[in-house]
Amino acid sequence: MRNKSANHGLAVLILAAGQGTRMESSQPKVLLSVGGYPMLYFLLRQANALKPQAIGLVVGHKGDVVREEVQQNIKKWGVVRPLTFVQQKQTLGSGHAVMESSSFLKKFQSVLVYCGDTPLLTFETLFSLLKLHQEQKSQITLLTAKLPNPKGYGRILRSPMGDVLKIVEDAEANSKELAVSEVNSGVYCFETAALLEVLKSLTPKGIKREYYLTDAVELVRSKGGRVTAYLSPNPEEILGVNSKIQLSQVERIFNRRGLERLMLSGVTIVDPTHTYVDADVEIGQDSVLQPGTILRGQTKIGKQCQIGPFVYLENALISNESEVRMGSCVVDSRVLEKSSVGPFANLRPGSVVGPRARVGNFTEIKASKIGFGSKVPHLSYVGDADIAEEVNIGAGTITCNFDGTEKHKTVVGPKVFIGSNVNLVAPVRIGRGAKIGAGSTITEDVPEDSLAIARSRQVIKSFNHKKK
Ligand code: UD1
Ligand code: MG
């Protein structure tokens, strides 16, 4: 059925089959992480946003790994356009990758092709390129950019009139061509029929005997076709990742983009050069990030929160007016309104703290709930526990949740007071309003409103000091 919102007749083809030799990595290049996601996530997300009729993804080197990663995450990544995998059996170059996709491509009038290693491309640029392609009725519209250091990229050769004549690859270029600063971004919009026609004439080139997609430009022109270039207003977005050095450069740009987006929406970032955020982190107005803050994954922070310095949050939810102080770590956990965590606290996965609760210094919480107004202020380990509201847990209290084979639960009722240095040997329940004496080792349930003391009595003995 024809989807009215789709860009009818348009396909997007992402080339992701290359080995990425220069990355020196055992992982496929397109799965290496930037901005907290595999590179491919950003390319698929942009493709989806353009609403093509279909997306093609060419996989080859470790194709099964790439395919599995994409299939597992496609829903989570919000990609809803139909996706077709194309297997490139031998990776014989970008031109060959497109040739191998011909049975997918021939169903569409136009195709937007881009590489799997340019994750900084923005929707706005891709959209403008498509628009220009449609307006100019060209057979090829290229995205180009002027770079101060064009090394490694294909160079755009133009006629004296400014028409694009051909692309020459870095490895093939002579010294005059190498001096050209306008480069090929690896993003092209093609009229499919013209593309498929010239692909037949590609010949392998270079030491690796590869078929270059870039040769399509000269071939289309030689058949009287029209080639247009769109010079990117923002050259940094075409950066390709071909080495770990470029990976770090792209990571830095993602980070800067994320920080700017947050600052523009009202977040105070004390030192952006020492603050790191993944692409999809969300933060409310008037929250403050102190230096050394690292926010990973799907972390969401509410309004008027104080975070840092030196705090690590991963898939954390921090609600309004909470603080996570110096040296703390929160992973896959939630800190609800007006709560305070740290300094030097560790919230491990599955923990919920608050509202108005406090987890203090040198305290580890794992898969536990610390209820409304409850406090675990110092030197405790709370694991697999359900702590109700207004509980006070003394310094050095430990839930002994592991019997060597299995984990067990500790349940603490409302308004319980636990003295310092208590061991709660799970499974165990402490009833509402109970009090536990300091230094106790609690092995049995404690009823409501009672006092439990489980420690040996103090004994005082006098010494007989013998005189020599
Ligand atoms: C390519 C362009 C170059 C451009 C640059 C932009 C060619 C010949 N050159 O060079 O003009 O300036 O991108 O970043 O295209 N791939 C396959 N199958 C293969 C080989 C590659 O799918 O057999 C994919 C790779 O996974 C990658 C893309 O094609 O996503 C480009 O390959 P890469 O080796 O990175 O080409 P570059 O040298 O960067
Ligand atoms: Mg590349």
Coordinates of C-alpha atoms and ligand atoms in Angstrom, one line a residue:
M1 CA 0.0 0.0 0.0
R2 CA 1.3 3.4 -0.8
N3 CA 2.1 5.4 2.3
K4 CA 1.1 9.0 1.7
S5 CA 3.7 10.4 4.1
A6 CA 6.5 8.5 2.3
N7 CA 8.9 10.1 -0.2
H8 CA 7.5 8.1 -3.0
G9 CA 10.0 6.7 -5.5
L10 CA 12.9 7.3 -3.2
A11 CA 15.2 4.7 -1.5
V12 CA 18.1 5.3 0.8
L13 CA 21.1 3.0 0.4
I14 CA 23.7 2.9 3.2
L15 CA 27.1 1.3 2.3
A16 CA 28.3 -0.6 5.3
A17 CA 30.1 -3.6 3.9
G18 CA 33.7 -2.4 3.9
Q19 CA 36.3 -4.0 6.2
G20 CA 37.4 -0.8 7.7
T21 CA 41.1 -2.0 7.6
R22 CA 42.5 1.3 8.8
M23 CA 40.4 1.1 12.0
E24 CA 42.6 -1.8 13.2
S25 CA 39.6 -3.3 15.0
S26 CA 38.1 -6.8 15.3
Q27 CA 34.6 -5.1 15.2
P28 CA 33.0 -4.0 12.0
K29 CA 33.6 -0.3 11.6
V30 CA 29.9 0.7 11.4
L31 CA 29.3 -0.8 14.8
L32 CA 32.0 1.2 16.6
S33 CA 30.5 3.5 19.2
V34 CA 30.2 7.3 18.9
G35 CA 27.9 9.5 20.9
G36 CA 26.9 6.4 22.9
Y37 CA 25.6 4.4 19.9
P38 CA 27.0 2.3 17.1
M39 CA 27.8 4.6 14.2
L40 CA 25.2 3.0 12.1
Y41 CA 22.4 4.1 14.4
F42 CA 22.8 7.7 13.3
L43 CA 22.8 6.8 9.6
L44 CA 19.7 4.7 9.9
R45 CA 17.9 7.3 12.0
Q46 CA 18.6 10.0 9.4
A47 CA 17.5 7.7 6.6
N48 CA 14.3 7.0 8.5
A49 CA 13.6 10.7 9.1
L50 CA 13.8 11.4 5.3
K51 CA 10.8 9.0 4.9
P52 CA 12.0 7.1 1.9
Q53 CA 9.9 4.3 0.5
A54 CA 12.6 1.8 1.7
I55 CA 16.1 1.7 3.2
G56 CA 18.7 -0.7 1.9
L57 CA 21.7 -1.6 4.0
V58 CA 24.7 -3.2 2.3
V59 CA 26.6 -5.5 4.6
G60 CA 29.6 -7.7 3.9
H61 CA 32.6 -7.9 6.2
K62 CA 31.2 -9.5 9.4
G63 CA 27.8 -8.9 7.8
D64 CA 26.0 -11.4 10.1
V65 CA 27.2 -9.4 13.2
V66 CA 26.0 -6.1 11.6
R67 CA 22.7 -7.6 10.6
E68 CA 22.1 -9.0 14.1
E69 CA 22.9 -5.8 15.8
V70 CA 20.5 -3.8 13.6
Q71 CA 17.7 -6.4 13.8
Q72 CA 18.0 -6.4 17.6
N73 CA 17.8 -2.7 17.9
I74 CA 15.8 -1.4 15.0
K75 CA 12.6 -0.8 17.1
K76 CA 14.5 0.8 19.9
W77 CA 16.2 3.1 17.4
G78 CA 12.8 4.2 16.1
V79 CA 13.5 3.0 12.5
V80 CA 10.1 2.3 11.0
R81 CA 10.7 2.5 7.2
P82 CA 11.0 -0.9 5.5
L83 CA 14.6 -2.1 5.7
T84 CA 16.3 -4.5 3.3
F85 CA 19.7 -6.1 3.8
V86 CA 21.9 -6.5 0.8
Q87 CA 24.8 -9.0 1.2
Q88 CA 27.9 -8.0 -0.7
K89 CA 29.8 -11.3 -0.8
Q90 CA 33.1 -9.9 -1.8
T91 CA 34.0 -6.4 -0.8
L92 CA 35.2 -5.1 -4.1
G93 CA 34.6 -1.4 -3.4
S94 CA 31.8 1.2 -3.0
G95 CA 30.8 0.8 -6.8
H96 CA 30.6 -2.9 -6.4
A97 CA 28.5 -2.5 -3.2
V98 CA 25.9 -0.5 -5.3
M99 CA 26.1 -3.0 -8.2
E100 CA 25.2 -5.8 -5.7
S101 CA 22.2 -3.7 -4.7
S102 CA 20.7 -3.3 -8.2
S103 CA 17.8 -5.7 -7.7
F104 CA 16.7 -3.7 -4.7
L105 CA 17.4 -0.3 -6.3
K106 CA 15.6 -0.8 -9.6
K107 CA 12.2 -0.5 -7.9
F108 CA 12.8 3.1 -7.1
Q109 CA 13.2 6.2 -9.3
S110 CA 15.9 7.9 -7.2
V111 CA 18.3 6.7 -4.5
L112 CA 20.2 8.6 -1.9
V113 CA 23.5 6.7 -1.3
Y114 CA 25.8 7.4 1.7
C115 CA 28.5 5.7 3.5
G116 CA 28.2 4.0 6.9
D117 CA 31.2 5.8 8.3
T118 CA 29.9 9.4 8.2
P119 CA 27.7 9.6 11.3
L120 CA 27.7 13.4 11.7
L121 CA 25.5 14.0 8.6
T122 CA 22.4 16.0 9.6
F123 CA 18.9 15.7 8.5
E124 CA 18.9 19.3 7.3
T125 CA 21.8 18.7 4.9
L126 CA 20.4 15.5 3.5
F127 CA 17.0 17.1 3.0
S128 CA 18.5 20.1 1.2
L129 CA 20.5 17.8 -1.0
L130 CA 17.3 15.9 -2.0
K131 CA 15.5 19.1 -2.6
L132 CA 18.2 20.4 -4.9
H133 CA 18.3 17.1 -6.7
Q134 CA 14.5 17.3 -7.4
E135 CA 14.6 21.0 -8.4
Q136 CA 17.6 20.6 -10.8
K137 CA 16.3 17.4 -12.3
S138 CA 19.9 16.1 -12.3
Q139 CA 21.0 12.5 -12.8
I140 CA 23.5 12.9 -9.9
T141 CA 23.6 15.5 -7.1
L142 CA 26.7 15.3 -4.9
L143 CA 27.3 16.6 -1.4
T144 CA 30.7 18.2 -1.3
A145 CA 32.7 20.2 1.3
K146 CA 35.8 22.3 1.4
L147 CA 38.2 21.0 4.0
P148 CA 41.4 22.7 5.2
N149 CA 43.0 19.2 5.2
P150 CA 41.4 17.2 2.4
K151 CA 43.8 14.2 2.7
G152 CA 42.2 10.8 2.2
Y153 CA 39.0 12.1 0.5
G154 CA 38.1 12.0 -3.2
R155 CA 38.6 15.4 -4.8
I156 CA 36.0 17.2 -6.9
L157 CA 37.3 18.3 -10.2
R158 CA 35.4 21.1 -11.9
S159 CA 35.6 22.8 -15.3
P160 CA 36.6 26.5 -15.5
M161 CA 32.8 27.2 -15.7
G162 CA 32.4 25.4 -12.3
D163 CA 30.7 22.2 -13.6
V164 CA 31.6 19.0 -11.8
L165 CA 33.6 16.9 -14.2
K166 CA 34.7 14.0 -12.1
I167 CA 35.9 12.7 -8.7
V168 CA 39.4 11.6 -8.3
E169 CA 40.3 9.4 -5.4
D170 CA 43.2 10.5 -3.1
A171 CA 45.3 7.5 -4.0
E172 CA 44.9 8.1 -7.7
A173 CA 45.3 11.9 -7.7
N174 CA 48.3 13.9 -9.1
S175 CA 49.8 16.8 -7.1
K176 CA 47.6 19.4 -8.8
E177 CA 44.5 17.4 -8.0
L178 CA 45.7 16.7 -4.4
A179 CA 45.8 20.5 -3.9
V180 CA 42.0 20.8 -4.5
S181 CA 40.2 21.4 -1.2
E182 CA 36.7 20.5 -2.3
V183 CA 36.0 16.9 -1.4
N184 CA 33.5 14.2 -2.0
S185 CA 31.4 13.5 1.2
G186 CA 30.3 10.1 0.0
V187 CA 26.7 11.3 -0.1
Y188 CA 25.0 11.2 -3.5
C189 CA 21.5 11.3 -4.9
F190 CA 21.2 9.4 -8.1
E191 CA 18.5 8.8 -10.7
T192 CA 18.4 5.0 -10.4
A193 CA 18.2 4.2 -14.1
A194 CA 21.2 6.4 -15.0
L195 CA 23.2 4.9 -12.1
L196 CA 22.5 1.3 -12.9
E197 CA 23.3 2.0 -16.6
V198 CA 26.8 3.4 -15.9
L199 CA 27.7 0.8 -13.1
K200 CA 28.0 -1.7 -15.9
S201 CA 30.9 0.2 -17.3
L202 CA 32.9 0.6 -14.0
T203 CA 36.4 -1.0 -14.1
P204 CA 38.5 -2.0 -11.1
K205 CA 41.2 0.5 -10.0
G206 CA 44.0 0.9 -7.6
I207 CA 46.2 -1.7 -5.9
K208 CA 43.1 -3.3 -4.3
R209 CA 41.4 -3.5 -7.8
E210 CA 38.2 -1.9 -6.4
Y211 CA 35.2 -0.6 -8.3
Y212 CA 34.8 3.1 -7.3
L213 CA 31.3 4.5 -7.0
T214 CA 32.9 7.9 -7.6
D215 CA 33.6 7.0 -11.2
A216 CA 29.9 7.1 -11.9
V217 CA 30.1 10.9 -12.0
E218 CA 32.4 11.0 -15.1
L219 CA 30.5 8.2 -16.7
V220 CA 27.1 9.9 -16.3
R221 CA 28.5 13.1 -17.7
S222 CA 30.0 11.3 -20.7
K223 CA 26.5 10.1 -21.5
G224 CA 25.2 13.7 -21.4
G225 CA 23.8 13.4 -17.9
R226 CA 23.6 16.3 -15.5
V227 CA 25.7 16.4 -12.3
T228 CA 25.1 19.0 -9.7
A229 CA 27.0 19.6 -6.5
Y230 CA 25.7 20.9 -3.2
L231 CA 28.5 22.5 -1.2
S232 CA 27.9 21.8 2.5
P233 CA 27.5 24.9 4.6
N234 CA 28.9 22.9 7.5
P235 CA 31.9 20.9 6.4
E236 CA 32.6 19.1 9.7
E237 CA 29.4 17.0 9.2
I238 CA 30.9 15.1 6.3
L239 CA 33.9 13.8 8.4
G240 CA 34.4 10.1 7.6
V241 CA 35.7 7.7 10.2
N242 CA 38.6 5.7 8.7
S243 CA 40.9 5.5 11.8
K244 CA 40.7 5.6 15.5
I245 CA 42.0 9.2 15.4
Q246 CA 39.0 10.2 13.2
L247 CA 36.7 8.3 15.6
S248 CA 37.9 10.5 18.5
Q249 CA 37.4 13.6 16.4
V250 CA 33.9 12.7 15.5
E251 CA 33.2 11.8 19.2
R252 CA 34.3 15.2 20.2
I253 CA 32.0 16.9 17.7
F254 CA 29.1 14.8 18.9
N255 CA 29.8 15.8 22.4
R256 CA 30.1 19.5 21.5
R257 CA 26.7 19.3 19.6
G258 CA 25.1 17.6 22.6
L259 CA 26.4 20.2 25.1
E260 CA 25.4 23.1 22.9
R261 CA 21.9 21.7 22.5
L262 CA 21.6 21.4 26.3
M263 CA 23.0 24.8 27.1
L264 CA 20.6 26.4 24.6
S265 CA 17.7 24.7 26.4
G266 CA 18.8 26.2 29.7
V267 CA 21.2 23.8 31.3
T268 CA 24.3 25.3 33.0
I269 CA 27.5 23.5 32.1
V270 CA 30.3 24.9 34.1
D271 CA 33.1 23.5 32.0
P272 CA 32.1 22.1 28.6
T273 CA 35.6 21.0 27.9
H274 CA 35.4 18.5 30.7
T275 CA 31.8 17.3 30.4
Y276 CA 30.6 14.4 28.3
V277 CA 27.1 13.6 27.1
D278 CA 25.7 11.0 24.8
A279 CA 23.6 12.0 21.9
D280 CA 20.1 11.4 23.4
V281 CA 20.7 12.7 27.0
E282 CA 17.9 15.0 28.2
I283 CA 18.2 17.6 31.0
G284 CA 15.7 20.1 32.4
Q285 CA 16.1 23.9 32.8
D286 CA 18.5 25.3 35.5
S287 CA 20.2 22.0 36.2
V288 CA 23.9 22.4 36.7
L289 CA 26.6 20.0 35.5
Q290 CA 29.9 20.4 37.3
P291 CA 33.2 19.5 35.6
G292 CA 34.0 15.8 35.1
T293 CA 30.4 14.8 34.6
I294 CA 29.8 11.9 32.2
L295 CA 26.2 11.2 31.1
R296 CA 25.7 8.0 29.0
G297 CA 22.9 6.2 27.2
Q298 CA 19.3 7.2 27.9
T299 CA 20.1 9.3 30.9
K300 CA 17.3 11.9 31.8
I301 CA 17.8 14.6 34.4
G302 CA 14.9 16.8 35.6
K303 CA 14.9 20.6 36.4
Q304 CA 17.1 22.3 39.0
C305 CA 19.3 19.3 39.6
Q306 CA 23.0 19.5 40.8
I307 CA 25.3 17.0 39.1
G308 CA 29.0 16.5 39.8
P309 CA 31.8 17.1 39.9
F310 CA 33.2 13.8 38.7
V311 CA 29.9 11.9 38.4
Y312 CA 29.1 9.0 36.0
L313 CA 25.4 8.4 35.1
E314 CA 24.3 5.7 32.6
N315 CA 20.7 5.2 31.7
A316 CA 19.9 7.0 34.9
L317 CA 16.7 9.0 35.7
I318 CA 17.3 11.9 38.1
S319 CA 14.1 13.7 39.0
N320 CA 13.6 17.4 39.7
E321 CA 15.6 19.2 42.4
S322 CA 17.8 16.2 43.2
E323 CA 21.6 16.1 43.5
V324 CA 24.2 13.6 42.6
R325 CA 27.4 14.7 44.3
M326 CA 31.2 14.3 43.8
G327 CA 32.5 10.9 42.7
S328 CA 29.2 9.1 42.4
C329 CA 28.0 6.6 39.9
V330 CA 24.4 5.8 39.0
V331 CA 23.7 3.0 36.4
D332 CA 20.2 1.8 35.2
S333 CA 18.6 3.4 38.3
R334 CA 16.3 6.2 39.3
V335 CA 16.7 9.0 41.8
L336 CA 13.3 10.6 42.5
E337 CA 12.5 14.2 43.4
K338 CA 14.5 16.1 46.0
S339 CA 16.8 13.3 46.7
S340 CA 20.5 13.4 47.4
V341 CA 23.2 10.9 46.3
G342 CA 26.9 11.0 47.3
P343 CA 29.5 12.1 47.5
F344 CA 31.1 8.7 46.5
A345 CA 28.0 6.7 46.3
N346 CA 27.4 3.8 43.9
L347 CA 23.9 3.0 42.6
R348 CA 24.0 -0.2 40.7
P349 CA 21.3 -1.4 38.3
G350 CA 17.7 -1.7 39.4
S351 CA 17.8 0.8 42.3
V352 CA 15.1 3.5 43.1
V353 CA 15.9 6.2 45.6
G354 CA 13.4 8.7 46.9
P355 CA 11.5 11.0 46.7
R356 CA 13.3 13.1 49.4
A357 CA 15.7 10.2 50.2
R358 CA 19.4 10.3 50.9
V359 CA 22.2 7.9 50.0
G360 CA 25.4 9.2 51.4
N361 CA 29.1 8.7 51.1
F362 CA 30.8 5.3 50.5
T363 CA 27.4 3.6 50.2
E364 CA 26.6 1.0 47.6
I365 CA 22.9 0.3 46.6
K366 CA 22.1 -2.7 44.3
A367 CA 18.6 -3.6 43.0
S368 CA 17.0 -2.0 46.0
K369 CA 14.3 0.6 46.8
I370 CA 15.1 3.3 49.3
G371 CA 11.6 4.8 50.0
F372 CA 10.3 8.4 50.6
G373 CA 12.4 10.3 53.1
S374 CA 14.6 7.3 54.0
K375 CA 18.3 7.7 54.7
V376 CA 21.4 5.5 54.2
P377 CA 23.9 8.2 54.9
H378 CA 27.2 6.5 55.4
L379 CA 29.3 3.4 54.6
S380 CA 26.5 0.9 53.8
Y381 CA 25.8 -1.9 51.4
V382 CA 22.1 -2.4 50.5
G383 CA 21.4 -5.1 48.0
D384 CA 18.1 -6.8 47.0
A385 CA 16.3 -4.8 49.6
D386 CA 13.0 -3.0 49.9
I387 CA 13.4 -0.1 52.3
A388 CA 10.0 1.6 53.0
E389 CA 9.5 5.3 53.9
E390 CA 11.2 7.3 56.7
V391 CA 13.7 4.6 57.6
N392 CA 17.1 5.6 59.0
I393 CA 19.9 3.2 58.4
G394 CA 23.0 3.7 60.6
A395 CA 26.6 3.8 59.3
G396 CA 28.2 0.6 58.2
T397 CA 24.9 -1.4 57.9
I398 CA 25.1 -4.3 55.5
T399 CA 22.4 -6.4 53.9
C400 CA 23.9 -9.9 53.8
N401 CA 22.0 -10.9 50.6
F402 CA 24.1 -13.8 49.3
D403 CA 24.4 -17.2 50.9
G404 CA 27.1 -18.4 48.6
T405 CA 24.5 -19.8 46.1
E406 CA 21.5 -17.6 46.0
K407 CA 20.5 -14.0 46.5
H408 CA 17.9 -13.2 49.2
K409 CA 15.7 -10.2 49.9
T410 CA 15.6 -7.8 52.9
V411 CA 12.4 -6.0 53.6
V412 CA 12.4 -3.0 56.0
G413 CA 9.1 -1.5 57.0
P414 CA 8.3 2.2 57.4
K415 CA 9.9 4.3 60.2
V416 CA 12.4 1.7 61.2
F417 CA 15.6 2.8 62.9
I418 CA 18.6 0.7 62.3
G419 CA 21.7 1.4 64.5
S420 CA 25.2 1.5 63.2
N421 CA 27.1 -1.5 62.0
V422 CA 24.2 -3.9 61.7
N423 CA 24.2 -7.0 59.6
L424 CA 20.8 -7.9 58.1
V425 CA 21.1 -11.6 57.1
A426 CA 18.6 -12.1 54.3
P427 CA 15.9 -13.3 53.8
V428 CA 14.7 -11.1 56.7
R429 CA 11.9 -8.7 57.4
I430 CA 12.0 -5.8 59.9
G431 CA 8.4 -4.7 60.9
R432 CA 7.1 -1.1 60.9
G433 CA 8.6 1.2 63.6
A434 CA 11.1 -1.4 64.9
K435 CA 14.5 -0.5 66.2
I436 CA 17.7 -2.5 65.8
G437 CA 20.6 -2.0 68.3
A438 CA 24.0 -1.0 66.9
G439 CA 26.3 -3.9 66.1
S440 CA 23.5 -6.5 65.8
T441 CA 23.5 -9.4 63.4
I442 CA 19.8 -10.0 62.6
T443 CA 19.0 -13.4 61.3
E444 CA 15.3 -13.6 62.2
D445 CA 12.4 -11.4 61.4
V446 CA 11.8 -8.5 63.8
P447 CA 8.1 -7.7 64.6
E448 CA 6.5 -4.2 64.4
D449 CA 7.4 -1.6 67.1
S450 CA 9.9 -3.8 68.8
L451 CA 13.6 -3.5 69.7
A452 CA 16.0 -6.2 68.5
I453 CA 19.5 -6.4 69.9
A454 CA 21.6 -9.3 68.6
R455 CA 25.1 -8.9 69.9
S456 CA 27.1 -10.4 72.8
R457 CA 27.1 -8.5 76.0
Q458 CA 30.1 -6.4 76.9
V459 CA 32.4 -8.1 79.4
I460 CA 34.9 -6.2 81.5
K461 CA 37.9 -8.1 82.8
S462 CA 40.8 -6.8 84.7
F463 CA 44.4 -7.8 84.1
N464 CA 46.9 -8.9 86.7
H465 CA 50.0 -7.0 85.8
K466 CA 52.9 -8.9 87.2
K467 CA 55.8 -6.8 88.3
K468 CA 59.2 -7.9 87.0
Ligands
UD1_1 C1 35.0 7.1 0.1 C2 34.9 7.7 -1.3 C3 35.7 9.1 -1.3 C4 35.0 10.0 -0.3 C5 35.0 9.3 1.1 C6 34.1 10.1 2.1 C7 34.9 5.8 -2.9 C8 35.7 5.1 -3.9 N1 35.6 6.9 -2.3 O1 36.4 6.9 0.4 O2 35.6 9.7 -2.6 O3 35.7 11.2 -0.2 O4 34.4 8.0 1.0 O5 34.1 9.6 3.4 O6 33.8 5.6 -2.7 N2 32.0 -0.1 1.3 C9 31.2 -1.2 1.0 N3 31.7 -2.2 0.2 C10 33.0 -2.2 -0.2 C11 33.8 -1.1 0.1 C12 33.3 -0.1 0.9 O7 30.1 -1.2 1.4 O8 33.4 -3.1 -0.9 C13 31.5 0.9 2.2 C14 32.2 1.1 3.5 O9 31.7 0.3 4.5 C15 32.1 2.6 3.7 C16 31.9 3.2 2.3 O10 31.6 2.2 1.5 O11 30.9 2.9 4.5 C17 33.2 3.9 1.9 O12 34.3 3.1 2.0 P1 35.7 3.6 2.6 O13 36.7 2.5 2.4 O14 35.5 4.2 3.9 O15 36.0 4.7 1.5 P2 36.9 6.0 1.6 O16 38.3 5.7 1.4 O17 36.5 6.7 2.9
MG2 MG 35.5 6.1 4.6

